[in-house]
Coordinates of C-alpha atoms in Angstrom, one line a residue:
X1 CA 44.7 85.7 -15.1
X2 CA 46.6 83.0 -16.2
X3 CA 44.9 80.4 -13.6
X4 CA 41.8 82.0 -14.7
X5 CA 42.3 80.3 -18.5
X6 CA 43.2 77.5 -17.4
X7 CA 40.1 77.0 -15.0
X8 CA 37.6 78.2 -17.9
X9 CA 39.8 75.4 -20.2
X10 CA 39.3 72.7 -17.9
X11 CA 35.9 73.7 -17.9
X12 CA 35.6 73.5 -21.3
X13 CA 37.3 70.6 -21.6
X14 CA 35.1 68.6 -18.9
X15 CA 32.4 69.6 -20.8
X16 CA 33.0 68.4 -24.2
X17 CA 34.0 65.0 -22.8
X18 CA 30.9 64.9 -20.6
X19 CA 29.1 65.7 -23.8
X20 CA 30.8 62.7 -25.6
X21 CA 30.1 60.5 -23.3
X22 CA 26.5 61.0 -23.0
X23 CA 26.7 60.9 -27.1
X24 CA 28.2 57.8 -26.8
X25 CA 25.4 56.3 -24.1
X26 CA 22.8 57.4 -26.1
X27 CA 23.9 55.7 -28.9
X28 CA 24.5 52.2 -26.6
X29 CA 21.2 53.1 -25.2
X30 CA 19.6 53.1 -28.5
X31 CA 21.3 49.9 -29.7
X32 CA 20.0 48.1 -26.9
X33 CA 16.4 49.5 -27.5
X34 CA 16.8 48.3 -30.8
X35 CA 17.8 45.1 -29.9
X36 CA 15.3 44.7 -27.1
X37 CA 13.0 45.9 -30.1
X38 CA 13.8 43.4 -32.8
X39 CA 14.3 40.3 -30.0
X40 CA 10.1 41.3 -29.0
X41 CA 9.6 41.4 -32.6
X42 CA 11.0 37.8 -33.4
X43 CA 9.2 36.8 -30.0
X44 CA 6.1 38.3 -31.1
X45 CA 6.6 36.3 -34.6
X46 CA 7.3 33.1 -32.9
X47 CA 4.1 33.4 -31.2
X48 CA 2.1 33.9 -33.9
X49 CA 1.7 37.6 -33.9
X50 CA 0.7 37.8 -30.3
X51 CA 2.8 39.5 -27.5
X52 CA 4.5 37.0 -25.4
X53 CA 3.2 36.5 -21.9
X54 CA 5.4 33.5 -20.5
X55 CA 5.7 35.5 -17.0
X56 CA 2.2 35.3 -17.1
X57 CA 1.0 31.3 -15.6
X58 CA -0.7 28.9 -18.5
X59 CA -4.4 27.9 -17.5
X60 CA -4.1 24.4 -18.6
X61 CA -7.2 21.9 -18.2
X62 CA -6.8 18.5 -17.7
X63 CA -10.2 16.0 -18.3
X64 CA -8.9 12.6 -16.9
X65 CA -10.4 8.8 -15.9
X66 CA -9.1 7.5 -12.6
X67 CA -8.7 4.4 -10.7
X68 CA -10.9 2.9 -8.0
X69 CA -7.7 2.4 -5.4
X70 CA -7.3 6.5 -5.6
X71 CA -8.7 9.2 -3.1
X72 CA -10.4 12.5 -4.4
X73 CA -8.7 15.4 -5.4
X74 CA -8.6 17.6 -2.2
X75 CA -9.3 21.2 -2.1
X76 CA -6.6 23.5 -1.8
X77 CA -3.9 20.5 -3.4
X78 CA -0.4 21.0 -2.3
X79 CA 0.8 18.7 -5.4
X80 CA -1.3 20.8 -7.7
X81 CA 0.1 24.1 -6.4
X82 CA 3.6 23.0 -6.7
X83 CA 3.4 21.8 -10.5
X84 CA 1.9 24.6 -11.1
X85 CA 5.2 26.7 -9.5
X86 CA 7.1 24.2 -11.1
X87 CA 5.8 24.3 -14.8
X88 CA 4.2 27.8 -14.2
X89 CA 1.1 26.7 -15.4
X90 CA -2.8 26.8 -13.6
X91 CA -3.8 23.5 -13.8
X92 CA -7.7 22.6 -13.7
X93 CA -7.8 18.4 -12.9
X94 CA -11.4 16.7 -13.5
X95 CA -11.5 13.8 -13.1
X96 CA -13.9 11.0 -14.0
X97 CA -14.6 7.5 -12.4
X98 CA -12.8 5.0 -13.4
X99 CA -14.8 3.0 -16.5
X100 CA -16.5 6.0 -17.3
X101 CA -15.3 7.1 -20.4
X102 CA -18.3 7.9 -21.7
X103 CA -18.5 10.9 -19.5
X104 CA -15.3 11.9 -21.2
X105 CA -17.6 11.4 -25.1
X106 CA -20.0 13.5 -23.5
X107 CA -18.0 16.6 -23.2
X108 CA -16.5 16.1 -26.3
X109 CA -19.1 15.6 -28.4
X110 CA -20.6 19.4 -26.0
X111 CA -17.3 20.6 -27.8
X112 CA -16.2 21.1 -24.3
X113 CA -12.4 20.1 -25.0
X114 CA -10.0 20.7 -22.0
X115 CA -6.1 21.1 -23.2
X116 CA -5.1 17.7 -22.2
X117 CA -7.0 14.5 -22.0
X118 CA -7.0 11.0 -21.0
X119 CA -9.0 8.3 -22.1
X120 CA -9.0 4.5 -23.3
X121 CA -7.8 3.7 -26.8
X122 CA -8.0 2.9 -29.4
X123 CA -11.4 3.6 -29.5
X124 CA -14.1 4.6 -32.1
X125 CA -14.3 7.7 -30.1
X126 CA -10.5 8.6 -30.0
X127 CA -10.3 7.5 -33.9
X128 CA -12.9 10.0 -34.8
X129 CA -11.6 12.7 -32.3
X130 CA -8.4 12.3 -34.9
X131 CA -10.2 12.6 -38.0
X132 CA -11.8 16.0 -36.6
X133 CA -8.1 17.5 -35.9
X134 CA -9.3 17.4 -32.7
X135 CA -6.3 15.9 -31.3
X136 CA -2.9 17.3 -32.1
X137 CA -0.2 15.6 -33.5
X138 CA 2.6 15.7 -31.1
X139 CA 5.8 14.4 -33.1
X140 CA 7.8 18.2 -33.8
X141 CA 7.2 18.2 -29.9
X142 CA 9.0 14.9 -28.9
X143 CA 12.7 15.6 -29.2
X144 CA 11.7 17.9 -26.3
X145 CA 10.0 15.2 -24.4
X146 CA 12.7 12.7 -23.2
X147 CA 10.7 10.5 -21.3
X148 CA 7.8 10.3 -24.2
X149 CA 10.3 9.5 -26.8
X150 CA 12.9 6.9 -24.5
X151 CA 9.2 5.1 -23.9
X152 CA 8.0 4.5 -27.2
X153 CA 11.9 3.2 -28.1
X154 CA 12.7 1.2 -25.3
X155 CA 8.4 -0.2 -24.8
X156 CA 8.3 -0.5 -28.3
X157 CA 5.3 1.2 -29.2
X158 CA 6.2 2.5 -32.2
X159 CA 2.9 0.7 -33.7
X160 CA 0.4 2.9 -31.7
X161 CA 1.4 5.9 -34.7
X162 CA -1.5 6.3 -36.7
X163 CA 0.2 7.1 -40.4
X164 CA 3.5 8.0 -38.2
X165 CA 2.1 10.3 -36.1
X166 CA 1.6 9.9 -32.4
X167 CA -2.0 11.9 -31.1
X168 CA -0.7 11.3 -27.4
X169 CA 0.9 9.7 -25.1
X170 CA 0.7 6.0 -25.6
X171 CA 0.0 4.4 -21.8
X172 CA -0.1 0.2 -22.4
X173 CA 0.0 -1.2 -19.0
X174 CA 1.5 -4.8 -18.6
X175 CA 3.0 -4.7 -22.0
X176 CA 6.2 -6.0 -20.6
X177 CA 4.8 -7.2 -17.1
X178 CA 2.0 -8.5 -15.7
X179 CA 0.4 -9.4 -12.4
X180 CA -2.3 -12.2 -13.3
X181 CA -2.6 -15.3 -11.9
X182 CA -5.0 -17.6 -10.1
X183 CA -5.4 -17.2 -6.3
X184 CA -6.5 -19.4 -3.7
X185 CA -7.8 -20.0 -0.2
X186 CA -3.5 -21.4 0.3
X187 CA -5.0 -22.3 4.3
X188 CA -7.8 -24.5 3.0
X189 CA -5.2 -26.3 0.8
X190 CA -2.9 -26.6 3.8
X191 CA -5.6 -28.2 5.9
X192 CA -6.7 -31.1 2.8
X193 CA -3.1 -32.0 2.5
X194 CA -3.0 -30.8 -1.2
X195 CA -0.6 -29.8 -2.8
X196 CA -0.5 -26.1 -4.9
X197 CA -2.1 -27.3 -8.6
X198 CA 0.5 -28.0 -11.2
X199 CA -1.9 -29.6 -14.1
X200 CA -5.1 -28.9 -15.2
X201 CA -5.8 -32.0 -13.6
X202 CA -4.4 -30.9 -10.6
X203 CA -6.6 -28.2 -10.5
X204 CA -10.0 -29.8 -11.4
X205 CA -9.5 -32.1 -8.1
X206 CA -8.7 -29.0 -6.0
X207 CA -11.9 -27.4 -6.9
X208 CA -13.3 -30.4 -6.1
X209 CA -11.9 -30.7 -2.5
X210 CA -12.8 -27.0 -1.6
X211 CA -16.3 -27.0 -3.1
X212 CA -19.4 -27.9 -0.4
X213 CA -22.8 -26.5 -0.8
X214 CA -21.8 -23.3 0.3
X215 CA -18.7 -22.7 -1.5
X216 CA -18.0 -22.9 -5.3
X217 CA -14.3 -24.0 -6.8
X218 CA -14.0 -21.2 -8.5
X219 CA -15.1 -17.8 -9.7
X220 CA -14.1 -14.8 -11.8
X221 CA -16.3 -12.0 -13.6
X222 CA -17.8 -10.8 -16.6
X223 CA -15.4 -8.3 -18.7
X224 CA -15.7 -4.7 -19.3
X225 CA -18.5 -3.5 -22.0
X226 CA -17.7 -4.1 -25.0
X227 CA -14.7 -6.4 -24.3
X228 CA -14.4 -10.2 -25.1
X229 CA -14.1 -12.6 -22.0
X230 CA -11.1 -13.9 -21.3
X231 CA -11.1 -15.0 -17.7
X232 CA -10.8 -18.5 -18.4
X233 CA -8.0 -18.2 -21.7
X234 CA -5.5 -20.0 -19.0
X235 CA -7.5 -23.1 -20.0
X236 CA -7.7 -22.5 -23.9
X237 CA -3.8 -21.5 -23.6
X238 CA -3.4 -24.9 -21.8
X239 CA -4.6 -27.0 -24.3
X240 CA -2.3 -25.2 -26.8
X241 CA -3.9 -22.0 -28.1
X242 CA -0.8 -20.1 -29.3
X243 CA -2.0 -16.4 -29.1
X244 CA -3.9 -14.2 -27.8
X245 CA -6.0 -12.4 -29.9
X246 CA -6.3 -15.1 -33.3
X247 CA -5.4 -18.2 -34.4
X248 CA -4.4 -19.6 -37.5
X249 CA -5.8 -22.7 -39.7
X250 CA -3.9 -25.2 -41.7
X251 CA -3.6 -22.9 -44.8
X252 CA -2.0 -20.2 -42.5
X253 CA -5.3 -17.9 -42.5
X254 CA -6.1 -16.1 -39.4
X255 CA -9.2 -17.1 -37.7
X256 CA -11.1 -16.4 -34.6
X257 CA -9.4 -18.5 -31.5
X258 CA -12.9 -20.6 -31.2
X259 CA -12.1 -22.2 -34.2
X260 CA -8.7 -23.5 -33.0
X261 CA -8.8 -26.9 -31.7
X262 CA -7.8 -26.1 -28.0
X263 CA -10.9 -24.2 -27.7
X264 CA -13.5 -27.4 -27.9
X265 CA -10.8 -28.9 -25.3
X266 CA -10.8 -26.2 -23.0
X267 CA -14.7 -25.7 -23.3
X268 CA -15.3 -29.6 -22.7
X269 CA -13.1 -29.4 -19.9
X270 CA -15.2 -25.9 -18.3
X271 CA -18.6 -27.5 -19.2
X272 CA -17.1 -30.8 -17.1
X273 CA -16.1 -27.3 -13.7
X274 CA -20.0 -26.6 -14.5
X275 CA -21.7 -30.0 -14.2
X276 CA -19.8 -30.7 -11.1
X277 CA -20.9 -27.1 -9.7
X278 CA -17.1 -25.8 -9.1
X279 CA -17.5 -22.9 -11.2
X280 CA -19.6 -19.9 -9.6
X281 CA -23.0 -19.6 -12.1
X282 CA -22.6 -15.9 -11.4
X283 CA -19.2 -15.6 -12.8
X284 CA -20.6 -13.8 -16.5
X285 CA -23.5 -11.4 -14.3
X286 CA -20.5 -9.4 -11.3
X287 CA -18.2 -7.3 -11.4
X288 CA -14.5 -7.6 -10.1
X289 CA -15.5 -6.2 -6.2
X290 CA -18.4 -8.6 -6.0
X291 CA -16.2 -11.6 -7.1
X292 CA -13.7 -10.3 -4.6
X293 CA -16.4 -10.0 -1.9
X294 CA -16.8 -13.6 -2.7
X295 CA -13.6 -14.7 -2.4
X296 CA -13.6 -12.7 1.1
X297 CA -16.2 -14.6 2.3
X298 CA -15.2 -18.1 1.7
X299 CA -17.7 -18.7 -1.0
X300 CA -15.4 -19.5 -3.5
X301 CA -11.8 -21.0 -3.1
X302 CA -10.1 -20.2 -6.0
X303 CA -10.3 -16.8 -8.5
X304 CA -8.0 -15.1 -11.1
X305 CA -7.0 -11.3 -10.9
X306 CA -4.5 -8.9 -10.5
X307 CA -1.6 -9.2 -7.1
X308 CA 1.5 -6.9 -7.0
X309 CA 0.0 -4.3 -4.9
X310 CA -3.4 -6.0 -4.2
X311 CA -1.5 -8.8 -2.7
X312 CA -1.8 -7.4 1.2
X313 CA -5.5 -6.1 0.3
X314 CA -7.0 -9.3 -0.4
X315 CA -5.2 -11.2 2.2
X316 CA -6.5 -8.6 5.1
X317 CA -9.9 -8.5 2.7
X318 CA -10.1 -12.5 3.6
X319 CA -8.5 -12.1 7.1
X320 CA -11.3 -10.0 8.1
X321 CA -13.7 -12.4 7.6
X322 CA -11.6 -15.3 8.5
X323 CA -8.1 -14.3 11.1
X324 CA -6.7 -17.3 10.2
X325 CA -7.0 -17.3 5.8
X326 CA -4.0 -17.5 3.9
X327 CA -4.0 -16.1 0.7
X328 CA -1.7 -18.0 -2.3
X329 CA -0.9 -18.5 -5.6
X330 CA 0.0 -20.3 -8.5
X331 CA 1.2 -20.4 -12.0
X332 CA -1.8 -21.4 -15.1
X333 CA -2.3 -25.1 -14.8
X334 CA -0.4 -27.1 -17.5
X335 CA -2.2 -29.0 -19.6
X336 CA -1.9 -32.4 -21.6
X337 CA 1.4 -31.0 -23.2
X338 CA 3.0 -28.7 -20.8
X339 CA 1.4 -26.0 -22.2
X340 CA 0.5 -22.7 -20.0
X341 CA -0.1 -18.9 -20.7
X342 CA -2.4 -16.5 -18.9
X343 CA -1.4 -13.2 -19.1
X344 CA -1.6 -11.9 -22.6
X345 CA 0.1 -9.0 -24.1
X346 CA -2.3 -5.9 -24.4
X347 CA -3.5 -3.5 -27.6
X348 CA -5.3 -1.5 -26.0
X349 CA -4.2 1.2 -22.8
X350 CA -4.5 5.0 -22.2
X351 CA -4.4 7.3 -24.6
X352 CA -3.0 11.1 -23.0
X353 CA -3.4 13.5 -25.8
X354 CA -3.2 17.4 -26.6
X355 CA -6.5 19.0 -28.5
X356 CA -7.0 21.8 -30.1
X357 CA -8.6 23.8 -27.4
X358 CA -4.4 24.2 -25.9
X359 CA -3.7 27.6 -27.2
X360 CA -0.3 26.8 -25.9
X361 CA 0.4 22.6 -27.4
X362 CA 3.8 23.1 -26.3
X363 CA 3.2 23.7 -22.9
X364 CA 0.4 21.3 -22.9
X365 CA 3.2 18.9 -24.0
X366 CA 5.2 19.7 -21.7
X367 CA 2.7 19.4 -19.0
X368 CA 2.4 15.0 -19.9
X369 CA 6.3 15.2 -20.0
X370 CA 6.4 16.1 -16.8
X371 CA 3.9 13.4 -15.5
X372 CA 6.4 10.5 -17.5
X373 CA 9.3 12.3 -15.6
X374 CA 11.3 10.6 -12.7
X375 CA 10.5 14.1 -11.1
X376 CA 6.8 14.0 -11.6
X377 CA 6.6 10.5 -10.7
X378 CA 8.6 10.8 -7.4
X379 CA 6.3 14.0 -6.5
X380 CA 3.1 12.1 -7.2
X381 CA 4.2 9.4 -5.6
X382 CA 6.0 10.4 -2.5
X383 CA 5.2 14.5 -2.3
X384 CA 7.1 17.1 -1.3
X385 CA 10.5 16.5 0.9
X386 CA 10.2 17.7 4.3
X387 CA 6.0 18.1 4.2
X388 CA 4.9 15.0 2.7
X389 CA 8.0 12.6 3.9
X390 CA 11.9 12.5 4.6
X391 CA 14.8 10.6 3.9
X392 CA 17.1 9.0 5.9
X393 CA 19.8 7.6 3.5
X394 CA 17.3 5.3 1.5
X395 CA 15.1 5.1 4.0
X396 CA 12.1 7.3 3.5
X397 CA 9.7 8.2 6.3
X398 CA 5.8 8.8 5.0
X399 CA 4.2 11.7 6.9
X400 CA 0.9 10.0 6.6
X401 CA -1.0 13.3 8.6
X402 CA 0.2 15.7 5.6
X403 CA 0.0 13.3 2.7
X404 CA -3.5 12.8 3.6
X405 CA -4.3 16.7 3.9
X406 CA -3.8 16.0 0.1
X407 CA -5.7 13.1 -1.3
X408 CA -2.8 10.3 -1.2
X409 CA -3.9 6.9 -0.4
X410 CA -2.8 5.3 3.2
X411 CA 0.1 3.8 3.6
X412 CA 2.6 5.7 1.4
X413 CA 1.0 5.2 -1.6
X414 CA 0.4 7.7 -4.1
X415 CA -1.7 10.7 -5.3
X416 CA -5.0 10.7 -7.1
X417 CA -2.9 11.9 -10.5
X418 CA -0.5 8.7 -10.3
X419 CA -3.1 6.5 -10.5
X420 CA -4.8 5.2 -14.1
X421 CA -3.4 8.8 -16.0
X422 CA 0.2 8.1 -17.8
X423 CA 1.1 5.0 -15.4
X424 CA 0.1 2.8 -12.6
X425 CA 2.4 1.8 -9.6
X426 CA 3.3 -1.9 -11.4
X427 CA 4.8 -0.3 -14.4
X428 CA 6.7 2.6 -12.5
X429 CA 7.6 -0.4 -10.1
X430 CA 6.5 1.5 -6.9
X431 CA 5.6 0.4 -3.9
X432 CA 5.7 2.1 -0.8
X433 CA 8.8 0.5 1.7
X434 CA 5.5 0.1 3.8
X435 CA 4.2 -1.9 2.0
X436 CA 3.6 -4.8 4.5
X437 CA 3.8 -7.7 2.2
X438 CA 6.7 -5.9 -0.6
X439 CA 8.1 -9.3 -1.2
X440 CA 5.2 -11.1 -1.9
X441 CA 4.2 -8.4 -3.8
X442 CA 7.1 -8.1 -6.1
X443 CA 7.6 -12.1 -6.6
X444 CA 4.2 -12.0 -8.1
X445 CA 5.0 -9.7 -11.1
X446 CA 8.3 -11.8 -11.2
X447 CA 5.9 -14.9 -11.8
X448 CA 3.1 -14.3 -13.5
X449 CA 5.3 -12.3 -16.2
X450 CA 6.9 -15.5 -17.6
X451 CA 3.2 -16.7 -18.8
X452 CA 2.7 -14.4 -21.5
X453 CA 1.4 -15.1 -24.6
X454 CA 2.0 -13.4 -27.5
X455 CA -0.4 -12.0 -30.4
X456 CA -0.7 -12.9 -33.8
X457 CA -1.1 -9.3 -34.7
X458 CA 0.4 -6.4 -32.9
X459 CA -2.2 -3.9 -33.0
X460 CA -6.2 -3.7 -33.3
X461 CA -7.0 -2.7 -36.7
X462 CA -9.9 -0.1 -37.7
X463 CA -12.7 -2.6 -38.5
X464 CA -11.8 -4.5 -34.7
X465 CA -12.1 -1.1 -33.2
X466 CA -15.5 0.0 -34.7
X467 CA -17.0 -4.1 -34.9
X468 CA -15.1 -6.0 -32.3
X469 CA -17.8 -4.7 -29.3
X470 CA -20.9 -6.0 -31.2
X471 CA -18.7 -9.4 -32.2
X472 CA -17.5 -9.7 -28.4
X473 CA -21.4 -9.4 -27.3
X474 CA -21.9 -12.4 -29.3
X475 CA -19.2 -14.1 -28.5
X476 CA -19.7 -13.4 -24.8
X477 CA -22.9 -15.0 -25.3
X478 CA -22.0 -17.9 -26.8
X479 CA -19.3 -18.5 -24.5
X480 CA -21.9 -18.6 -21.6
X481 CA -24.0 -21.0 -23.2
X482 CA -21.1 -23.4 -24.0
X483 CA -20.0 -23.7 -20.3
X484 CA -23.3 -24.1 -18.5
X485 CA -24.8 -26.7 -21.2
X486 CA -27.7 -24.9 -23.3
X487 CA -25.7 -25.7 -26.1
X488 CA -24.1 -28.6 -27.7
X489 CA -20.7 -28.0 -27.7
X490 CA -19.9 -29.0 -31.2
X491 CA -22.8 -27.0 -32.7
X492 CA -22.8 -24.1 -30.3
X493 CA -19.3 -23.6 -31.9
X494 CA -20.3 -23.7 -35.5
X495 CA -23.7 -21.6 -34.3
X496 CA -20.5 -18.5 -32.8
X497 CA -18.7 -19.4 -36.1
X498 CA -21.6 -18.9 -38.3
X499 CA -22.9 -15.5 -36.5
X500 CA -20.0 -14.1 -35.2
X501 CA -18.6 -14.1 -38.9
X502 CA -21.9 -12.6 -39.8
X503 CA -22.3 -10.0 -38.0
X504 CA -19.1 -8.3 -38.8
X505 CA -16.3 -10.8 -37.9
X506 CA -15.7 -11.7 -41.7
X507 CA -15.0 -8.3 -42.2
X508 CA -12.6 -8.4 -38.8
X509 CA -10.8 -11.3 -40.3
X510 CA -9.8 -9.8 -43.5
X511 CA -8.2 -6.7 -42.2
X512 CA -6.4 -8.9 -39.5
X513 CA -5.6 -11.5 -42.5
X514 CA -3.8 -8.0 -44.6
X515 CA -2.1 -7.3 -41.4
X516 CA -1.1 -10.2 -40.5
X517 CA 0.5 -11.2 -44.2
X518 CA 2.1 -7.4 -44.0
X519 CA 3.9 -8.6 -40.8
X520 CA 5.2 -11.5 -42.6
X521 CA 6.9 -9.5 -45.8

């Protein structure tokens, strides 16, 4: 009997603690719901009322230009599937040819926005895509963008804000480096016995030795639409024109850089290249792969343009034609003084902006941080290890079969999204270690970057961007007509002055006059 109450106590007791226990869960059970509860809520809140989905992958669009030197996007892309894993996004890439901005207007103006875009700026275009709110400010993003923010510190590009905000990702290429200089036929040279041109001088009597009935001096092409020609600056910048964009008169007034003296030297000095037939007559009607078809072919023995990483395509471009060409190059010719500048600082580059179609701008923003990134960069440009290459210490192996199952160029070079979008290979330094002539290639940049000249004015002010591509038509004109002798040089300047100034420029020269005081005080 006595074991009997103590069983049925035991019992009891069991029980009532079992009891308490589960009392005790539910309660820690309904904490947590609560919790978990008021956590959604603030999620929910943060998200502006909507349930968060961040499991769920972001369908992100991306409307870009791209670069002649890249390959198609590939169906099926390995890179594209893997930032997609990485930033668990679903990216959409269209791209357009490279110069065709337009194409990029034209879905715009459809209001056919994707969620991140890249185009040229500035740009009437990209100023009135701002004044629509159609791109999106991305400054209480940028202290979560490390390598957006370290570039506008360290590039200095503070001055591409429009009122202090920044509508993108500012892309200036060559504004700390540059690749221009003038190229030659270096086996021709070799063969006269002349030396690599030093002097303007130096250079007129090399055109002259390489130029025959078949084969002009020198030639270049005409400019972009809408740009001013500058091909031939190295001469201007010879004869002492101190900037790039303006100049200034003796009362310290800006003025357009035809009105500075060096530009009646330099043109007299052109019009001489003409007369003598040692500049190609073609030079304002082609574009840059004609003029390098030329140069190919021997029908010209001298040009201007871009090395670094072209330097081993135009040697094998001539070496096709000729087994035994050289290519070569040298710094501007000096002029009278000394003086020599080619490569001049830009205003103008790639604009890579969020619009108002993102219904996510942070991940949108997140999306061009990850292009900046050393880790974008390196998977753009080399792939994924063990499919696309391999290391071997610092050696790194390009497994050229697999890169090109997804659209990277030959070679080890890089794919189609690394090319003309946030960056090009000269400002990321990159060049493939087999890159045949990586020497050459990087003394070029090493060369060409201590002849740049500066501007009088940092950046392009409203009335340039909406006037300066009807101003550069006539200027372009003009310039023409100076060089091959339809006009008198003296008048054909005052003729530019008089029209140029009419048809917009005074109105140019007034804003870049305020600017250019402002910079002063």
């Amino acid at each position: 009997m006595r074991n009997r109450i103590q069983l049925i106590s035991t019992v009891v007791l069991i029980s009532i603690f079992t009891l308490l226990l589960s009392a005790c869960g539910n309660d820690k059970a309904n904490e947590n719901q609560t919790n978990n509860t008021q956590a959604s809520s603030n999620q929910t809140a943060q998200n502006g009322g909507k349930q968060s989905k961040a499991e769920e992958p972001y369908e992100l669009t991306y409307l870009t230009i791209g670069d002649q030197a890249a390959k198609p996007l590939q169906p099926n892309d390995r890179i594209i599937a893997e930032i997609n894993k990485r930033l668990n996004i679903k990216l959409t890439v269209k791209i357009v040819p490279e110069g065709s901005a337009e194409k990029i207007n034209a879905a715009f103006a459809t209001g056919d926005f994707p969620d991140v875009v890249s185009t040229y700026f500035p740009s009437n275009s990209v100023s009135q895509w701002i004044d629509e709110g159609i791109l999106i400010p991305l400054n209480e993003y940028i202290d979560d963008l490390p390598t957006f923010k370290q570039d506008i510190e360290e590039l200095n590009l503070q001055w591409t804000a429009v009122d202090g905000k920044y509508y993108g990702y500012p892309f200036i290429s060559g504004i700390n480096k540059s690749n221009y200089l003038v190229q030659y036929r270096g086996d021709w040279l070799e063969k006269l016995g002349i030396n690599p041109p030093e002097t303007l001088d130096d250079f007129y009597h090399a055109l002259k030795a390489v130029a025959n009935k078949d084969t002009y001096g020198f030639t270049t092409n005409k400019p972009k639409a809408g740009d001013q020609f500058n091909a031939f600056n190295f001469v201007f910048f010879a004869y002492g024109l101190p900037y790039g964009d303006y100049a200034l008169d003796d009362k310290d007034n800006v003025v357009p850089i035809f009105e500075h003296p060096a530009f009646k030297q330099g043109m007299e000095y052109l019009r001489k290249l003409w007369d003598e037939k040692l500049i190609d007559p073609e030079f304002m009607a082609i574009d840059r792969p004609t003029k390098e078809q030329k140069f190919f072919q021997g029908k010209a023995g001298f040009t201007e343009g871009p090395l670094f990483r072209h330097v081993n395509r135009i040697e094998s471009g001539v070496q096709k034609v000729d087994p035994a060409a050289k290519l070569a190059w040298i710094s501007p010719p000096a002029g009278p003084d000394g003086k020599r500048g080619m490569a001049q600082k830009p205003k103008t580059g790639i604009l890579t902006s969020v619009t108002t179609a993102a219904k996510n701008p942070q991940k949108a923003a997140e999306f061009i941080e990850f292009l900046l990134s050393r880790e974008g960069k390196d998977l753009l440009e080399l792939g994924i290890e063990g499919l696309h290459y391999t290391k071997d210490g610092e050696t790194i192996h390009y497994m050229e079969a697999e890169r090109a199952k997804d659209g990277f160029a030959e070679n080890g070079w890089a794919h189609p999204l690394a090319w003309g979008n946030v960056t090009w290979p000269i400002d990321d330094d990159y060049l493939p270690q087999t890159e045949p002539a990586r020497d050459r290639a990087v003394q070029s940049v090493q060369q060409a970057s201590q002849y740049f000249v500066p501007n009088l004015v940092e950046r392009r002010t409203a009335e340039e961007i909406e006037l300066g591509s009807i101003v550069n038509d006539i200027y372009n004109q003009y310039f023409l007509n100076l060089v091959n002798g339809k006009l008198d040089i003296d008048k054909g300047i005052a003729e530019l002055s008089k029209k140029w100034r009419q048809q917009g420029g005074d109105k140019i020269l007034n804003a870049v006059n305020e600017a250019y005081k402002n910079s002063k005080s």
